[in-house]
CSV table of C-alpha atoms in Angstrom, one decimal:
chain,number,residue,atom,x,y,z
A,1201,LYS,CA,-4.6,9.7,15.4
A,1202,ASN,CA,-5.5,7.2,12.7
A,1203,GLN,CA,-3.3,4.1,13.0
A,1204,VAL,CA,-3.2,0.5,11.9
A,1205,GLU,CA,-1.3,-2.0,14.0
A,1206,GLN,CA,-0.5,-5.5,12.9
A,1207,SER,CA,0.8,-8.5,14.8
A,1208,PRO,CA,2.9,-10.5,14.8
A,1209,GLN,CA,5.6,-8.6,12.9
A,1210,SER,CA,6.9,-11.8,11.5
A,1211,LEU,CA,5.8,-15.5,11.6
A,1212,ILE,CA,7.3,-18.8,10.4
A,1213,ILE,CA,5.1,-21.8,9.9
A,1214,LEU,CA,5.4,-25.2,8.3
A,1215,GLU,CA,3.8,-26.0,5.1
A,1216,GLY,CA,0.2,-27.3,5.6
A,1217,LYS,CA,-0.3,-25.5,8.9
A,1218,ASN,CA,-2.8,-22.8,9.6
A,1219,CYS,CA,-2.1,-19.3,10.9
A,1220,THR,CA,-3.9,-16.2,11.9
A,1221,LEU,CA,-2.7,-12.6,11.5
A,1222,GLN,CA,-4.1,-9.7,13.5
A,1223,CYS,CA,-4.9,-6.1,12.7
A,1224,ASN,CA,-6.1,-3.4,15.1
A,1225,TYR,CA,-7.0,0.0,14.0
A,1226,THR,CA,-8.1,3.4,15.3
A,1227,VAL,CA,-9.1,4.9,12.0
A,1228,SER,CA,-12.2,7.0,12.1
A,1229,PRO,CA,-14.6,7.3,10.3
A,1230,PHE,CA,-14.3,3.8,9.0
A,1231,SER,CA,-15.2,2.9,5.5
A,1232,ASN,CA,-13.7,-0.5,4.8
A,1233,LEU,CA,-10.8,-2.7,5.5
A,1234,ARG,CA,-8.7,-4.7,3.1
A,1235,TRP,CA,-6.0,-7.3,3.4
A,1236,TYR,CA,-3.3,-7.1,0.8
A,1237,LYS,CA,-0.6,-9.7,0.0
A,1238,GLN,CA,2.8,-8.3,-1.1
A,1239,ASP,CA,5.3,-10.7,-2.6
A,1240,THR,CA,8.9,-9.7,-2.4
A,1241,GLY,CA,9.7,-7.2,-5.1
A,1242,ARG,CA,6.1,-6.8,-6.1
A,1243,GLY,CA,3.3,-4.3,-5.4
A,1244,PRO,CA,0.6,-5.3,-3.0
A,1245,VAL,CA,-2.4,-7.3,-4.3
A,1246,SER,CA,-5.8,-7.1,-2.6
A,1247,LEU,CA,-7.1,-10.4,-1.0
A,1248,THR,CA,-10.3,-9.3,0.6
A,1249,ILE,CA,-12.3,-6.2,1.4
A,1250,MET,CA,-14.7,-5.8,4.2
A,1251,THR,CA,-17.2,-3.1,5.0
A,1252,PHE,CA,-18.7,-2.1,8.4
A,1253,SER,CA,-21.6,-4.6,8.2
A,1254,GLU,CA,-19.5,-7.6,7.2
A,1255,ASN,CA,-18.1,-10.0,9.8
A,1256,THR,CA,-16.3,-12.5,7.7
A,1257,LYS,CA,-15.3,-13.0,4.1
A,1258,SER,CA,-13.4,-15.8,2.4
A,1259,ASN,CA,-11.2,-15.9,-0.7
A,1260,GLY,CA,-10.1,-19.5,-1.2
A,1261,ARG,CA,-7.8,-20.5,1.7
A,1262,TYR,CA,-7.9,-16.9,3.1
A,1263,THR,CA,-10.6,-15.9,5.6
A,1264,ALA,CA,-10.9,-12.4,7.0
A,1265,THR,CA,-12.9,-11.4,10.0
A,1266,LEU,CA,-13.9,-8.0,11.1
A,1267,ASP,CA,-15.2,-6.7,14.5
A,1268,ALA,CA,-16.1,-3.1,13.9
A,1269,ASP,CA,-17.0,-2.6,17.6
A,1270,THR,CA,-13.5,-3.5,18.9
A,1271,LYS,CA,-11.9,-2.3,15.6
A,1272,GLN,CA,-10.1,-5.6,15.1
A,1273,SER,CA,-9.6,-7.8,12.0
A,1274,SER,CA,-7.9,-11.1,11.4
A,1275,LEU,CA,-6.7,-13.0,8.4
A,1276,HIS,CA,-6.7,-16.7,8.7
A,1277,ILE,CA,-4.8,-18.8,6.2
A,1278,THR,CA,-5.7,-22.5,6.0
A,1279,ALA,CA,-3.4,-25.3,4.8
A,1280,SER,CA,-0.5,-22.9,4.1
A,1281,GLN,CA,1.6,-23.3,0.9
A,1282,LEU,CA,5.1,-22.2,0.1
A,1283,SER,CA,3.6,-19.5,-2.1
A,1284,ASP,CA,1.9,-17.9,0.8
A,1285,SER,CA,5.3,-16.6,1.9
A,1286,ALA,CA,4.8,-12.8,1.7
A,1287,SER,CA,4.0,-9.7,3.6
A,1288,TYR,CA,0.3,-9.4,4.6
A,1289,ILE,CA,-0.8,-5.8,4.9
A,1290,CYS,CA,-3.9,-4.5,6.6
A,1291,VAL,CA,-5.3,-1.4,5.0
A,1292,VAL,CA,-8.2,0.7,6.4
A,1293,SER,CA,-10.0,3.3,4.4
A,1294,SER,CA,-11.5,6.5,5.8
A,1295,ASP,CA,-13.6,8.3,3.3
A,1296,ARG,CA,-13.5,12.0,4.2
A,1297,GLY,CA,-16.6,13.2,2.6
A,1298,SER,CA,-16.1,14.7,-0.8
A,1299,THR,CA,-12.3,14.4,-0.6
A,1300,LEU,CA,-12.5,10.6,-0.3
A,1301,GLY,CA,-10.2,7.8,-0.2
A,1302,ARG,CA,-7.3,8.2,2.2
A,1303,LEU,CA,-5.9,4.8,3.1
A,1304,TYR,CA,-4.0,3.9,6.3
A,1305,PHE,CA,-1.6,1.0,6.0
A,1306,GLY,CA,-0.2,-1.3,8.7
A,1307,ARG,CA,3.4,-2.3,8.6
A,1308,GLY,CA,2.5,-5.8,7.6
A,1309,THR,CA,3.2,-9.3,8.9
A,1310,GLN,CA,6.0,-11.1,7.2
A,1311,LEU,CA,4.9,-14.7,6.8
A,1312,THR,CA,7.4,-17.4,5.9
A,1313,VAL,CA,6.2,-20.9,5.1
A,1314,TRP,CA,8.8,-23.7,5.4
A,1315,PRO,CA,8.6,-27.0,3.6
B,822,GLY,CA,-0.1,-5.3,-20.4
B,823,ALA,CA,-3.1,-4.3,-18.4
B,824,GLY,CA,-1.4,-3.5,-15.1
B,825,VAL,CA,0.3,-0.5,-13.5
B,826,SER,CA,3.9,-0.1,-14.7
B,827,GLN,CA,6.7,1.8,-13.2
B,828,SER,CA,10.1,2.8,-14.4
B,829,PRO,CA,12.9,2.4,-13.7
B,830,SER,CA,12.7,-0.7,-11.5
B,831,ASN,CA,15.9,0.3,-9.7
B,832,LYS,CA,17.7,3.6,-9.4
B,833,VAL,CA,20.9,4.3,-7.7
B,834,THR,CA,21.9,7.9,-7.4
B,835,GLU,CA,24.3,10.1,-5.6
B,836,LYS,CA,23.3,12.3,-2.7
B,837,GLY,CA,22.3,15.7,-4.0
B,838,LYS,CA,21.2,14.6,-7.4
B,839,ASP,CA,17.6,14.9,-8.7
B,840,VAL,CA,15.6,11.8,-9.7
B,841,GLU,CA,12.5,11.3,-11.7
B,842,LEU,CA,10.3,8.2,-11.3
B,843,ARG,CA,7.5,7.3,-13.7
B,844,CYS,CA,4.2,5.6,-13.4
B,845,ASP,CA,1.9,4.4,-16.1
B,846,PRO,CA,-1.6,3.7,-14.6
B,847,ILE,CA,-4.2,1.3,-15.9
B,848,SER,CA,-6.0,2.8,-18.8
B,849,GLY,CA,-9.3,4.4,-17.7
B,850,HIS,CA,-8.3,4.8,-14.1
B,851,THR,CA,-8.9,8.4,-13.0
B,852,ALA,CA,-7.2,8.1,-9.6
B,853,LEU,CA,-3.4,7.7,-9.2
B,854,TYR,CA,-1.5,7.4,-5.9
B,855,TRP,CA,2.2,7.5,-4.9
B,856,TYR,CA,3.5,5.8,-1.8
B,857,ARG,CA,6.9,5.3,-0.2
B,858,GLN,CA,7.9,2.1,1.5
B,859,ARG,CA,11.1,2.2,3.6
B,860,LEU,CA,12.8,-1.1,4.4
B,861,GLY,CA,10.7,-3.0,7.0
B,862,GLN,CA,8.1,-0.2,7.2
B,863,GLY,CA,4.6,0.1,6.0
B,864,LEU,CA,3.4,2.1,3.0
B,865,GLU,CA,3.5,5.9,3.5
B,866,PHE,CA,1.1,7.9,1.5
B,867,LEU,CA,2.7,10.7,-0.5
B,868,ILE,CA,0.2,12.2,-3.0
B,869,TYR,CA,-2.9,11.3,-5.0
B,870,PHE,CA,-4.5,12.7,-8.2
B,871,GLN,CA,-8.1,12.4,-9.1
B,872,GLY,CA,-9.0,13.4,-12.7
B,873,ASN,CA,-8.5,17.1,-13.2
B,874,SER,CA,-9.0,18.0,-9.5
B,875,ALA,CA,-6.2,19.6,-7.6
B,876,PRO,CA,-4.0,16.8,-6.2
B,877,ASP,CA,-3.8,15.9,-2.5
B,878,LYS,CA,-0.2,16.7,-1.7
B,879,SER,CA,-0.6,16.3,2.1
B,880,GLY,CA,1.7,13.3,2.3
B,881,LEU,CA,4.7,14.8,0.6
B,882,PRO,CA,7.5,14.9,3.3
B,883,SER,CA,9.3,18.0,2.0
B,884,ASP,CA,9.4,20.6,-0.8
B,885,ARG,CA,12.0,18.5,-2.4
B,886,PHE,CA,9.3,16.1,-3.5
B,887,SER,CA,6.8,17.0,-6.3
B,888,ALA,CA,4.6,15.1,-8.7
B,889,GLU,CA,2.8,15.7,-11.9
B,890,ARG,CA,0.2,13.9,-13.9
B,891,THR,CA,-0.8,14.6,-17.5
B,892,GLY,CA,-4.5,14.3,-17.7
B,893,GLU,CA,-5.5,10.8,-16.6
B,894,SER,CA,-2.3,9.1,-17.8
B,895,VAL,CA,1.3,9.1,-16.9
B,896,SER,CA,2.6,10.5,-13.6
B,897,THR,CA,6.1,11.5,-12.6
B,898,LEU,CA,7.4,11.8,-9.1
B,899,THR,CA,10.5,14.0,-8.8
B,900,ILE,CA,12.8,14.2,-5.8
B,901,GLN,CA,15.3,17.0,-5.9
B,902,ARG,CA,18.6,17.1,-4.0
B,903,THR,CA,18.2,13.5,-2.9
B,904,GLN,CA,19.2,12.5,0.6
B,905,GLN,CA,20.1,9.1,2.0
B,906,GLU,CA,16.8,9.0,3.9
B,907,ASP,CA,15.0,9.1,0.6
B,908,SER,CA,16.2,5.5,-0.1
B,909,ALA,CA,13.0,3.4,-0.3
B,910,VAL,CA,10.7,1.7,-2.7
B,911,TYR,CA,8.3,4.1,-4.4
B,912,LEU,CA,5.0,2.5,-5.3
B,913,CYS,CA,2.4,3.8,-7.6
B,914,ALA,CA,-1.2,2.7,-7.6
B,915,SER,CA,-4.3,3.5,-9.7
B,916,SER,CA,-8.0,3.0,-9.2
B,917,LEU,CA,-11.1,3.8,-11.2
B,918,ARG,CA,-11.8,6.6,-8.8
B,919,THR,CA,-10.7,7.7,-5.4
B,920,GLY,CA,-12.5,6.3,-2.4
B,921,GLY,CA,-12.1,3.2,-0.3
B,922,ASP,CA,-14.7,1.3,-2.3
B,923,TYR,CA,-12.4,1.3,-5.3
B,924,GLU,CA,-9.5,-1.2,-5.3
B,925,GLN,CA,-6.1,0.3,-5.8
B,926,TYR,CA,-3.9,-1.7,-8.2
B,927,PHE,CA,-0.2,-1.4,-7.4
B,928,GLY,CA,2.8,-1.3,-9.7
B,929,PRO,CA,5.9,-3.2,-9.0
B,930,GLY,CA,7.7,-0.2,-7.5
B,931,THR,CA,10.9,1.7,-8.1
B,932,ARG,CA,13.7,0.9,-5.7
B,933,LEU,CA,15.6,4.1,-5.0
B,934,THR,CA,19.0,3.9,-3.4
B,935,VAL,CA,20.8,7.2,-2.5
B,936,THR,CA,24.5,6.7,-1.9
């Protein structure tokens, strides 16, 4: 069964601190993995996308890693800001030949940054 | 605006009533997706449209749910005889094409409450 599991479910950190969010998946065949940020009351917005051959990718203070062998990804946030408070969702794509593009979503990690 | 828009933003309806949710995708995007997000849960795929191809309806939870799309423009998601378990945020996303390589851009969602 294609699944995406994220941990922790929720996380509270102080402003300026770093944190790491985890994503494990069983989706196969694997196409790519994205991390989305979803602010309260908004739709998700893509932060990074990683394909099978990529191990790490950065977007400002966000750094994603991917281990395709162990089917694990992490999202590291450096020097957190209050605006980082959001749900972070791991999304794995499994292209099914000509039908393409089914996405599998994790439940997200709810990050709260306190001043 | 260049983003995906959805209407209404909030909808409260009585159990048993029908509701219609609307999505305006980004112009030029041939693929359009509907998702459901229950409180504290991950996104649940419902249906996607790609151009003039037959839609992938495999995620629709029951025959009370249906969706239409006119060409490559507006889409409507209809829920008949609503039940309390239909209460959720319904998110629409569009992308240039289907396939995990193409980023999905999400709308703000419609929050449906069935009383």
